[in-house]
Each structure stands twice: as structure tokens, then as C-alpha cells.
Short mmCIF file of C-alpha atoms and ligand atoms in Angstrom, two decimals:
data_model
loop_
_atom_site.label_atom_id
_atom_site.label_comp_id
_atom_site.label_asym_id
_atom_site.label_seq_id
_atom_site.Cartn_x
_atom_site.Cartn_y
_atom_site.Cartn_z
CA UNK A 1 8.94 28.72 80.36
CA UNK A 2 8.35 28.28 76.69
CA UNK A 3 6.98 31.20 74.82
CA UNK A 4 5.19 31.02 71.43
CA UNK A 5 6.24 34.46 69.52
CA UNK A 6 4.08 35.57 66.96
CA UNK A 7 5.13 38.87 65.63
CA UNK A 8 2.61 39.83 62.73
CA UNK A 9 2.20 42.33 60.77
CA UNK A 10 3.23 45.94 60.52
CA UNK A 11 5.05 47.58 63.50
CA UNK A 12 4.92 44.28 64.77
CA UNK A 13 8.55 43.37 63.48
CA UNK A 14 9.81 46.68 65.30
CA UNK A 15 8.49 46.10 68.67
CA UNK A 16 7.95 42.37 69.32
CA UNK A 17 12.06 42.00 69.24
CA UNK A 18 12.15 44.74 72.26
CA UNK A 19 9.64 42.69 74.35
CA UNK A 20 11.87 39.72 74.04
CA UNK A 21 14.99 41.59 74.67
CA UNK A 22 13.60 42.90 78.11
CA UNK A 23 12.46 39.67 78.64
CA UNK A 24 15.82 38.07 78.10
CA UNK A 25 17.21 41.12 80.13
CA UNK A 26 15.84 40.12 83.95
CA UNK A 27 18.66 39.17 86.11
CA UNK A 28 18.67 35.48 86.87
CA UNK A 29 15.78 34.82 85.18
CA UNK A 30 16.22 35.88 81.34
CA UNK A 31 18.27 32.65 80.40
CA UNK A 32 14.69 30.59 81.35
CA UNK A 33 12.71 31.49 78.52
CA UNK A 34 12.62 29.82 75.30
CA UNK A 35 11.21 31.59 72.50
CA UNK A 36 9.76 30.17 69.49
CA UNK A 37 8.67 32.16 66.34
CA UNK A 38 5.88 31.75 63.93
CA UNK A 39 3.61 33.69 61.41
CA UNK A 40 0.18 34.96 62.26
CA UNK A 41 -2.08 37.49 60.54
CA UNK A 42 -1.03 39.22 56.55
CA UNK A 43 2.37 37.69 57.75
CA UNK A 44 0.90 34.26 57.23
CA UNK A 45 -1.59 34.76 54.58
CA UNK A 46 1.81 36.26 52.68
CA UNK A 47 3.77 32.99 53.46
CA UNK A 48 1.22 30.10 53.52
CA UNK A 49 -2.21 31.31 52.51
CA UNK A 50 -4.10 31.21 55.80
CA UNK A 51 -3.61 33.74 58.32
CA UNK A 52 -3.41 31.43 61.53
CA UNK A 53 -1.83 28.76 59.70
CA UNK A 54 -1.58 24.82 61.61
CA UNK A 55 1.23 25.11 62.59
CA UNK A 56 1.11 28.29 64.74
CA UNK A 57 -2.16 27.27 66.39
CA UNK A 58 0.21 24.26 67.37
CA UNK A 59 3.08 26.28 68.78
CA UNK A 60 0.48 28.28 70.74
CA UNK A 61 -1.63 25.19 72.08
CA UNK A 62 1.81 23.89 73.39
CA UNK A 63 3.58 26.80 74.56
CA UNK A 64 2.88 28.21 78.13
CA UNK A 65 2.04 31.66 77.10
CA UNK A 66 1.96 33.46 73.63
CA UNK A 67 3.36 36.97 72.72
CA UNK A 68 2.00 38.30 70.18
CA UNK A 69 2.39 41.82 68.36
CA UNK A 70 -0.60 43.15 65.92
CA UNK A 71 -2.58 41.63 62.88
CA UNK A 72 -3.69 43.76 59.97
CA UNK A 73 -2.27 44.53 56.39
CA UNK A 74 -4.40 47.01 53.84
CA UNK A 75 -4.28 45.16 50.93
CA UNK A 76 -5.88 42.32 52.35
CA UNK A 77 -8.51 43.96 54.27
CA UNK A 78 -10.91 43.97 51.31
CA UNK A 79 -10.70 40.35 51.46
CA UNK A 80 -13.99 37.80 52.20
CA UNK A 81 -13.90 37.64 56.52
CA UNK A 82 -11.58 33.83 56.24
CA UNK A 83 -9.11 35.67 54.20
CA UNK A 84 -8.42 38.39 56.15
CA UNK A 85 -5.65 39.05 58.89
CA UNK A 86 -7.92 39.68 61.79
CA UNK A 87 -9.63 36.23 60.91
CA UNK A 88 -6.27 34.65 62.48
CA UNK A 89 -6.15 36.40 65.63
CA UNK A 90 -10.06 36.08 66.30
CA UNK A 91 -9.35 32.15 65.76
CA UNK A 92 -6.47 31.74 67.84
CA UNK A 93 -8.21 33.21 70.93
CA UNK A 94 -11.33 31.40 70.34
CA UNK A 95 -9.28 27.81 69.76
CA UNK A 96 -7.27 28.68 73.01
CA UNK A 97 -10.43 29.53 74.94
CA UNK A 98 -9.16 32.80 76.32
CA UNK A 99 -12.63 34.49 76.93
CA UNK A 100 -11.54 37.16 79.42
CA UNK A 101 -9.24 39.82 77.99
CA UNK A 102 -7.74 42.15 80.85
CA UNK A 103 -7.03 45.91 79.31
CA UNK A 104 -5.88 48.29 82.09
CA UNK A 105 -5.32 51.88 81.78
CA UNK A 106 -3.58 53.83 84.09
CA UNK A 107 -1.78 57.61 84.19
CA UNK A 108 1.97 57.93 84.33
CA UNK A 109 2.51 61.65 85.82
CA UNK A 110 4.87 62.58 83.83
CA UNK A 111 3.01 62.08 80.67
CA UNK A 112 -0.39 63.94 82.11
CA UNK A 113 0.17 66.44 79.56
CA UNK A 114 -0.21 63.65 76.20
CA UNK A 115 -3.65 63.37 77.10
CA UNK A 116 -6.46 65.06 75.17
CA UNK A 117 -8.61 65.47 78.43
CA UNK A 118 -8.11 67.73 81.20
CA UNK A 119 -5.07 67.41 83.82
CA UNK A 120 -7.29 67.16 86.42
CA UNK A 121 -10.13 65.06 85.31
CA UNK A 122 -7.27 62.63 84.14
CA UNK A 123 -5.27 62.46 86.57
CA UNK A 124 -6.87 59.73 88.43
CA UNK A 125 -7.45 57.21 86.27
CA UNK A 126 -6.96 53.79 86.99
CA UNK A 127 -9.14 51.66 85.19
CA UNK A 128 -9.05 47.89 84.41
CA UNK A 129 -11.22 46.83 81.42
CA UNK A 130 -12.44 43.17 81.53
CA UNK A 131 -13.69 42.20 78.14
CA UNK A 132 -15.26 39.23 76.93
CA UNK A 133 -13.34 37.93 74.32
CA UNK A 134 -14.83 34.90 72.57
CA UNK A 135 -18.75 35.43 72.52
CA UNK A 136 -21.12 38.06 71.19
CA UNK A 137 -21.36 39.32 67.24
CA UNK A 138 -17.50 38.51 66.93
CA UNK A 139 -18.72 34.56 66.96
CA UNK A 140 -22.54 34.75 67.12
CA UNK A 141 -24.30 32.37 63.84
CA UNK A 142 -25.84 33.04 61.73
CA UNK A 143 -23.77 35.81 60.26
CA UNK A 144 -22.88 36.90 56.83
CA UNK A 145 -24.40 38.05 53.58
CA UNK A 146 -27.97 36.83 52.77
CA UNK A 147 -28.82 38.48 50.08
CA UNK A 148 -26.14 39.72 47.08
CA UNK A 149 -28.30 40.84 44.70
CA UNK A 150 -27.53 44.93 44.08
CA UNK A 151 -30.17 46.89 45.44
CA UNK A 152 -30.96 43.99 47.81
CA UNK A 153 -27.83 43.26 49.67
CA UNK A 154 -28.52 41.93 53.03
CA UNK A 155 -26.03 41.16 56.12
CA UNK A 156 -26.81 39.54 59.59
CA UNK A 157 -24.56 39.22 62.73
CA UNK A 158 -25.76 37.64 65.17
CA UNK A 159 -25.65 39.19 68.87
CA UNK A 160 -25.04 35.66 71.61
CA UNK A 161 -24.16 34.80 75.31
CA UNK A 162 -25.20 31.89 77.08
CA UNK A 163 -25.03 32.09 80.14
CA UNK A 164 -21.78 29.94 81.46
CA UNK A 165 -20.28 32.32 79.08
CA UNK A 166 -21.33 35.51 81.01
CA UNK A 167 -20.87 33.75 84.70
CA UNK A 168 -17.62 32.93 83.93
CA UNK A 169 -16.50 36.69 82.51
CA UNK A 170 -18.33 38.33 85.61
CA UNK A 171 -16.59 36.11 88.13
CA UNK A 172 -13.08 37.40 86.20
CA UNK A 173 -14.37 40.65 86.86
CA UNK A 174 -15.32 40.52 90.36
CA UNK A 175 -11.85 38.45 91.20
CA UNK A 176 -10.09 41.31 89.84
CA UNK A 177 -12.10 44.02 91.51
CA UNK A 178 -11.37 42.24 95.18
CA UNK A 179 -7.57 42.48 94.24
CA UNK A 180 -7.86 46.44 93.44
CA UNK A 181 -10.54 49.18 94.72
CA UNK A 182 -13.45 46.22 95.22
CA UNK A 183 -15.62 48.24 92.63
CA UNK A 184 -17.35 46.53 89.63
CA UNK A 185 -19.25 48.27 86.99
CA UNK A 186 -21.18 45.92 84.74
CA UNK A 187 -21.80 47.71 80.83
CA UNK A 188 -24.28 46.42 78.71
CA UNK A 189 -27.44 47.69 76.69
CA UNK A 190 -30.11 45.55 78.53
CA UNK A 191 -32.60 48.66 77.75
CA UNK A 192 -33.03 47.50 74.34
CA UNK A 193 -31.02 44.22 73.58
CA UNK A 194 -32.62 40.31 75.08
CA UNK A 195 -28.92 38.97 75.22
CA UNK A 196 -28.34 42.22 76.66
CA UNK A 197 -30.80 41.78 79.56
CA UNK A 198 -30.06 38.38 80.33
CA UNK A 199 -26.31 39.56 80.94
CA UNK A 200 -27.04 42.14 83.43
CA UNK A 201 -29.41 39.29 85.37
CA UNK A 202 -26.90 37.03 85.38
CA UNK A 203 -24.44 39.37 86.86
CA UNK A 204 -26.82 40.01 89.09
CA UNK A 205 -26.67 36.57 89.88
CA UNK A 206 -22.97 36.41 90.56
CA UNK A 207 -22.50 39.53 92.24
CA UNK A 208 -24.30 37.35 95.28
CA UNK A 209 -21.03 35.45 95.93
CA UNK A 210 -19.04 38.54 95.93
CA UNK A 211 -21.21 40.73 98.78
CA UNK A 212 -17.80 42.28 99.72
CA UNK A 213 -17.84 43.79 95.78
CA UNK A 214 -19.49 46.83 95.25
CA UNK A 215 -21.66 46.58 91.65
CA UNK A 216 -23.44 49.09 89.33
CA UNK A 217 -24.41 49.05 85.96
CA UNK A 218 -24.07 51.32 83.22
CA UNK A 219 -25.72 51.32 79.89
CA UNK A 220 -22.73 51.62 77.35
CA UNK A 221 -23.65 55.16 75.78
CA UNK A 222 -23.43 56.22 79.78
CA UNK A 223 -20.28 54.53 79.98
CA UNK A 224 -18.79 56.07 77.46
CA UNK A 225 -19.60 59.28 78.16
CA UNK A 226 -18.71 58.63 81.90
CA UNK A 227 -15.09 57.78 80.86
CA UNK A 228 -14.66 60.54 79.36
CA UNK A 229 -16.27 62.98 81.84
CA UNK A 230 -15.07 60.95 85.31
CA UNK A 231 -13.13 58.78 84.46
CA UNK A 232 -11.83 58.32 87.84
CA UNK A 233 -15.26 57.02 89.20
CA UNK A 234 -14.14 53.50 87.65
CA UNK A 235 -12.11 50.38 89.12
CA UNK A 236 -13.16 47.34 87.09
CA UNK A 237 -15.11 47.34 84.13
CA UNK A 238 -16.28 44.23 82.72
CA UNK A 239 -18.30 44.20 79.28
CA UNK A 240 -19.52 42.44 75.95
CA UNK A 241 -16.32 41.61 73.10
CA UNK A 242 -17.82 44.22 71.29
CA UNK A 243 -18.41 47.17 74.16
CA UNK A 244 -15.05 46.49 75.28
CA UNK A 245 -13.42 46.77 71.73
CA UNK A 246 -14.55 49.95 71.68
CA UNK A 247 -14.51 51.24 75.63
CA UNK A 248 -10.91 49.57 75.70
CA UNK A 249 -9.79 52.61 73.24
CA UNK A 250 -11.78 54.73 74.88
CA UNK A 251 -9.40 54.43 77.88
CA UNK A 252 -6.49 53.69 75.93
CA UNK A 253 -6.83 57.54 74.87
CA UNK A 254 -7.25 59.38 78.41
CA UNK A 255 -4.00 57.70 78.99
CA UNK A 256 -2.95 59.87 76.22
CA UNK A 257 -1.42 57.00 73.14
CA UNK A 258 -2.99 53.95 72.35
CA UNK A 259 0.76 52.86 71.99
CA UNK A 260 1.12 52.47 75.94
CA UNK A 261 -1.46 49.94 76.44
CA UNK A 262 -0.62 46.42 77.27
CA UNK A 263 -3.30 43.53 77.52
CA UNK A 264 -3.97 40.07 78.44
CA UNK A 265 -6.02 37.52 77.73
CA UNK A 266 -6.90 34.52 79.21
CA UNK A 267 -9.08 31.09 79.74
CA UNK A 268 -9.51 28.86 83.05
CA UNK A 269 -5.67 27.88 83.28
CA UNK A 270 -2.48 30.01 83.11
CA UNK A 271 -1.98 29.88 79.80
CA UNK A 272 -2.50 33.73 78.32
CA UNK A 273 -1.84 35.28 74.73
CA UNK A 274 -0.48 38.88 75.48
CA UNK A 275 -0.45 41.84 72.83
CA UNK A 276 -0.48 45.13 72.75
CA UNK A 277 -4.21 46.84 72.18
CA UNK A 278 -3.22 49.29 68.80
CA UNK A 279 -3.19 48.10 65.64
CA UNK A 280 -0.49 47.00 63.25
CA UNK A 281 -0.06 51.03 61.44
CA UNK A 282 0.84 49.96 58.65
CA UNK A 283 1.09 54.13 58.46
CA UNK A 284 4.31 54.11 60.73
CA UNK A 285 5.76 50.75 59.76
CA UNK A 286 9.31 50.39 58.83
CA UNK A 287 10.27 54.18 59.96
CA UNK A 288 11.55 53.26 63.58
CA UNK A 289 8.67 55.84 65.13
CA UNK A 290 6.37 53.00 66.95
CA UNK A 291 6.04 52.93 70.64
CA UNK A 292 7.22 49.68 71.71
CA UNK A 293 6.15 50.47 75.12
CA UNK A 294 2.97 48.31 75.03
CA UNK A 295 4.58 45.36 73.75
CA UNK A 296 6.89 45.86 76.65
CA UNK A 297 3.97 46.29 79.27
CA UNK A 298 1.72 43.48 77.93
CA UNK A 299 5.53 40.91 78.10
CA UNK A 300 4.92 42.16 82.12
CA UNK A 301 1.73 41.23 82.14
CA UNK A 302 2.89 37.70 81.18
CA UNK A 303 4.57 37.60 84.01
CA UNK A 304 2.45 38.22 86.46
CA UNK A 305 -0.20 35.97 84.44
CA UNK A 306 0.98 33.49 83.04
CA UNK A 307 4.39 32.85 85.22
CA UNK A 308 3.11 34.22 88.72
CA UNK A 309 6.41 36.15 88.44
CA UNK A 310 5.18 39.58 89.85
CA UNK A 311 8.29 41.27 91.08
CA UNK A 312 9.83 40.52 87.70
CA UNK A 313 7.00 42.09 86.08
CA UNK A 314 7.25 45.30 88.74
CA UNK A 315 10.52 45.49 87.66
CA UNK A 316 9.35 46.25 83.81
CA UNK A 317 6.59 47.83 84.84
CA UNK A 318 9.41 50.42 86.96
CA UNK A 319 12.07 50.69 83.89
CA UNK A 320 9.37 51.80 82.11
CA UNK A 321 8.26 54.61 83.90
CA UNK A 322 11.75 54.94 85.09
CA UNK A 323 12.45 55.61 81.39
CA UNK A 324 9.08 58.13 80.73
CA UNK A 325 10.51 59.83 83.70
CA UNK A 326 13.95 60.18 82.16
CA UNK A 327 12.21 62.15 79.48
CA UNK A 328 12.62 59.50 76.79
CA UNK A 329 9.30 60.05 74.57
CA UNK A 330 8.20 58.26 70.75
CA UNK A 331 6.48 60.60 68.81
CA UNK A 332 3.17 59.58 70.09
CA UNK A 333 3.30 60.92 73.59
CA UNK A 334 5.73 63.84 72.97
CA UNK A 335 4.36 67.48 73.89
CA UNK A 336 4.42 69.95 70.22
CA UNK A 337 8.02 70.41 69.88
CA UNK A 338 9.52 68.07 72.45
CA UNK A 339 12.28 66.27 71.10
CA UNK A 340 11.70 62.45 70.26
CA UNK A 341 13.08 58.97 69.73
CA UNK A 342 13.13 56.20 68.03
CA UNK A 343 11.45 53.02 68.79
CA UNK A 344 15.19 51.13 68.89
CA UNK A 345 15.99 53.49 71.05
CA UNK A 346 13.21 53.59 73.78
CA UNK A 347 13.66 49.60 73.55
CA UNK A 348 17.09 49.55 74.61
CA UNK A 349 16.06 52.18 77.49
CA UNK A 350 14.28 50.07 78.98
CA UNK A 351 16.28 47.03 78.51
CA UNK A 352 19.12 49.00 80.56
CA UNK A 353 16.65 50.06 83.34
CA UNK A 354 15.31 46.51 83.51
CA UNK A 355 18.51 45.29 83.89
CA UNK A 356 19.71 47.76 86.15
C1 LIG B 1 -8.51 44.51 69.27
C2 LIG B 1 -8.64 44.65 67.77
C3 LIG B 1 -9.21 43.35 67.19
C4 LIG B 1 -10.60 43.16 67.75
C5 LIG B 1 -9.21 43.26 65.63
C6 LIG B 1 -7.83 43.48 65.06
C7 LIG B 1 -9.76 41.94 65.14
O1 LIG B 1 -9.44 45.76 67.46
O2 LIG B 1 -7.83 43.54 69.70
O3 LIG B 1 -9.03 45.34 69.98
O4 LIG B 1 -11.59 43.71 67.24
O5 LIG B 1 -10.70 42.43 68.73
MG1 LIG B 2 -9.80 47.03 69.15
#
């Protein structure tokens, strides 16, 4: 099982190493990983110029699945769109073909109380976000600036699905909703956008080999409001790249931190690249105060994914909440006043519990 490691940038360096730790932690199995490092995002543009550099994209093209941390550094952001860290990420899941990206949300009890939305509205969320990953404005041409002249400037991105692209992401989502609750909800804006209205009749289209899944659609302004308001109506959401950018932190907050949210994303084989959804906070990096717990979650996920290794992954998926329900708590999730630690030291938590 050879895994590509790409740390990046940021709190990347603090909570990739925990991942691989817990990885290398699972009894009888932690000695059959190999891990192999290379630069990705401002890491790479620092080193080499080029923020998914040849190299990498090699690593990840021949390594079973990829674990990656976060891109993003300020001081390149105000760089044109091929020199920026993002740029490298964007490419390396559109080179690897992983066009369904799998963001699920769920509540741990115990941490009810980090969430901005009321206990009991809250409390039953469970949500699995499909989003398409290599389509839409992220890839659509023509994009870019048209016009530079001052007082004139003029910008297009281009909104585009065909439609294997959109058969393919609603199958993913109505696989996933016959191996939970058996409820899909379909978001798109087809009440103003052509791409937009094609998707929904497409899904349409699908949703006839899946009679056993149940499927409604929601414009996105609904849906976002609806996660907020109920978000316990939802099983499986499947969306746009851009709608599930956005509803993916939508969720990632009624869990309470954006820090606890793992993800995976994936193409027609077992191959997966598997990061955490937050950023790189550059804010928080270098002061031991990141919640590594994501990393750690999205390492389970390529588990289950990639290595079809699901009690392993149950058994991170239990140290962690073994160690939330120890009290253990980054700064993120703690209550006003609770005392906290460090990201070292909620790493090696759960490296103990995983190891038992
Ligand atoms: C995400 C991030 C990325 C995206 C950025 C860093 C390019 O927001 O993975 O959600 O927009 O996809
Ligand atoms: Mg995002």
C-alpha cells in the first residue's frame, strides 16, 4: 500500500505527520504502508517554481492513494491563477480524474455544545456531501480577463457540464445514498442557469435505475437555508464543484469546527486523494493550536476507500471520538474557558487509542 504524502502549506506540516503516525499505529497492519513525500501548493512554488511540480503529479499517478494536507500561502495569493497555490491542487485532481469528492458531516455528542446552531436542531445531523470536483466554473473555457484596460476591465468564467460528467457524479450519489438512509437530494439552480437545467434532467434520468432511492431537488439558496434550519432532513447531497465548495462549509460548521472534517475524493478506480476540507491558516501555523483531527479522519477515509480496510478505519474513526469523549479539545471546539491542547498532543491521543 504505497501512499503519496503531500503535506503543503501552513498547518499542513503540523498535522499531516499525525495522520501518518496513526496510520503507522494499527496493529498488524501499520508496517504495510509506505509513505513517500513530496511538495505541493506555496510549498512547491517556494522550492521549484510551480506549485504541482512533475514530479509530484508522478508520485501521485503511481501511488495507490494520496494524503494530502492544505494548499494556500498569502503572499502568493495575489499571484496570476498558474502561479498560485490552489492552481496545484485544482490540477492534481483534475490530472487524476477524481470528479466525485465525498464530504460527510456528522455530530459527535459530546461536542453538541461547539456548534453555533441549536442543540436540538443539530443534533441529528448526518449529512454526506457529494461534490463534483472536476467540472463547472473551476475548469469551464473560456475564462479569464478580456478586457484590462482601467475603467473597462472585463472577466469571464465559464459555467460547464456535459452530461457523462453529471451521470457519472449522480450515480456516486445515489450509490452512496443506498449504503446510508436511501435519500438523495439533488442542488442546483436550474431556475435560472441552462447547465443548471440540464443537470437536474439528467438526474432525473439516473434516478430511474435507482427506484429504491428516494430523490428531491433543491435550488441551492433553499439548500442552504435548509441546512441551516433542518439540517437533519438530509442523507446525501450531491451538487455542482462550486455549490458544494460552499454547502461543504456550510455543514462543516453545524458540526461546530471546520477542523473536524475529513474528505475524499475519487475517480472510477480506487485510487483517492484524501485531505482535510479547511484551509492551510496560515493564522495558526507554527503555534501547535491546529486540529489535526481532520487529517486524522480523512487518513480513515483512505481506508475504507482506497484500501477496502473498514474495520481499520472504524478503529480511527472510534479513537477519535474515544479521545473527544475523554475531554481532549484544540482550541477550536473548546466551550469559553474549557481548558485546551495542543495539536501534538491530541495527535498522540489518538495514536494511543488507535493502538489500544
Ligand atoms: C476546498 C478549497 C479549494 C476549492 C481551494 C483551496 C482551491 O476551498 O477544497 O474546498 O475551492 O476546492
Ligand atoms: Mg472550500
Amino acid at each position: 500500500m504505497k501512499i503519496a504524502v503531500l503535506p503543503g502549506d501552513g498547518i499542513s506540516q503540523e498535522i499531516v505527520p499525525h495522520a501518518v503516525e496513526v496510520l503507522r499505529a494499527l496493529p498488524g497492519l501499520g508496517d504495510k504502508f509506505e509513505f513517500e513525500e513530496a511538495v505541493i501548493g506555496g510549498a512547491a512554488l517556494d522550492l521549484v517554481g510551480n506549485a504541482l511540480p512533475d514530479e509530484t503529479l508522478a508520485l501521485a499517478r503511481q501511488a495507490d492513494a494520496i494524503l494530502l494536507g492544505a494548499v494556500g500561502t498569502p503572499r502568493y495569493e495575489a499571484l496570476a491563477r498558474r502561479g498560485r497555490p490552489g492552481t496545484g491542487l485544482l490540477r492534481l485532481r483534475k490530472e487524476l480524474g477524481l470528479y466525485a469528492n465525498l464530504r460527510p458531516a456528522r455530530i459527535y455528542p459530546v461536542l453538541i455544545d461547539a456548534s453555533p446552531i441549536k442543540a436540538d436542531i443539530v443534533s441529528s445531523v448526518d449529512v454526506l456531501v457529494i461534490r463534483e470536483l472536476t467540472g463547472d466554473l473551476y475548469f469551464g473555457e473560456p475564462r479569464g480577463r478580456v478586457n484590462n484596460e482601467p475603467g473597462q476591465r472585463e472577466c469571464i468564467n465559464t459555467m460547464r457540464y456535459t452530461e457523462a460528467e453529471i451521470v457519472r457524479i449522480a450515480r456516486a450519489g445515489f450509490e452512496a445514498a443506498r449504503g446510508r438512509r436511501h435519500k438523495l437530494c439533488s442542488v442546483d439552480k436550474a431556475n435560472v442557469f441552462e447547465t443548471m437545467a440540464m443537470w437536474r434532467e439528467i438526474v432525473n434520468e439516473v434516478a430511474t435505475e435507482y427506484p429504491d432511492v428516494e430523490l428531491r431537488h433543491l435550488f441551492v439558496d433553499a439548500a442552504a437555508m435548509a441546512l441551516i434550519r433542518d439540517p437533519g432532513q438530509f442523507d446525501v447531497m450531491v451538487t455542482t464543484n462550486l455549490f458544494g465548495d460552499i454547502l461543504s462549509d456550510v455543514t462543516a460548521a453545524l458540526t461546530g469546527s471546520i477542523g473536524l472534517m475529513p474528505s475524499a475524493s475519487l475517480g472510477g478506480g480506487s485510487k483517492g486523494l484524501y485531505e482535510p476540507i479547511h484551509g492551510s491558516a496560515p493564522d495558526i501555523a507554527g503555534k501547535n493550536i491546529a486540529n489535526p483531527l481532520g487529517m486524522i479522519l480523512s487518513a480513515a477515509m483512505m481506508l475504507r476507500h482506497s484500501f477496502d480496510l473498514p474495520e481499520a478505519a472504524a478503529r480511527i474513526e472510534a479513537a477519535v471520538e474515544q479521545v473527544l469523549n475523554a475531554g481532549l479539545r484544540t482550541a477550536d471546539i473548546a466551550k469559553p474557558g474549557e481548558s485546551t491542547v495542543g495539536t501534538k498532543q491530541m495527535g498522540e491521543a489518538v495514536v494511543a487509542a488507535v493502538r489500544g
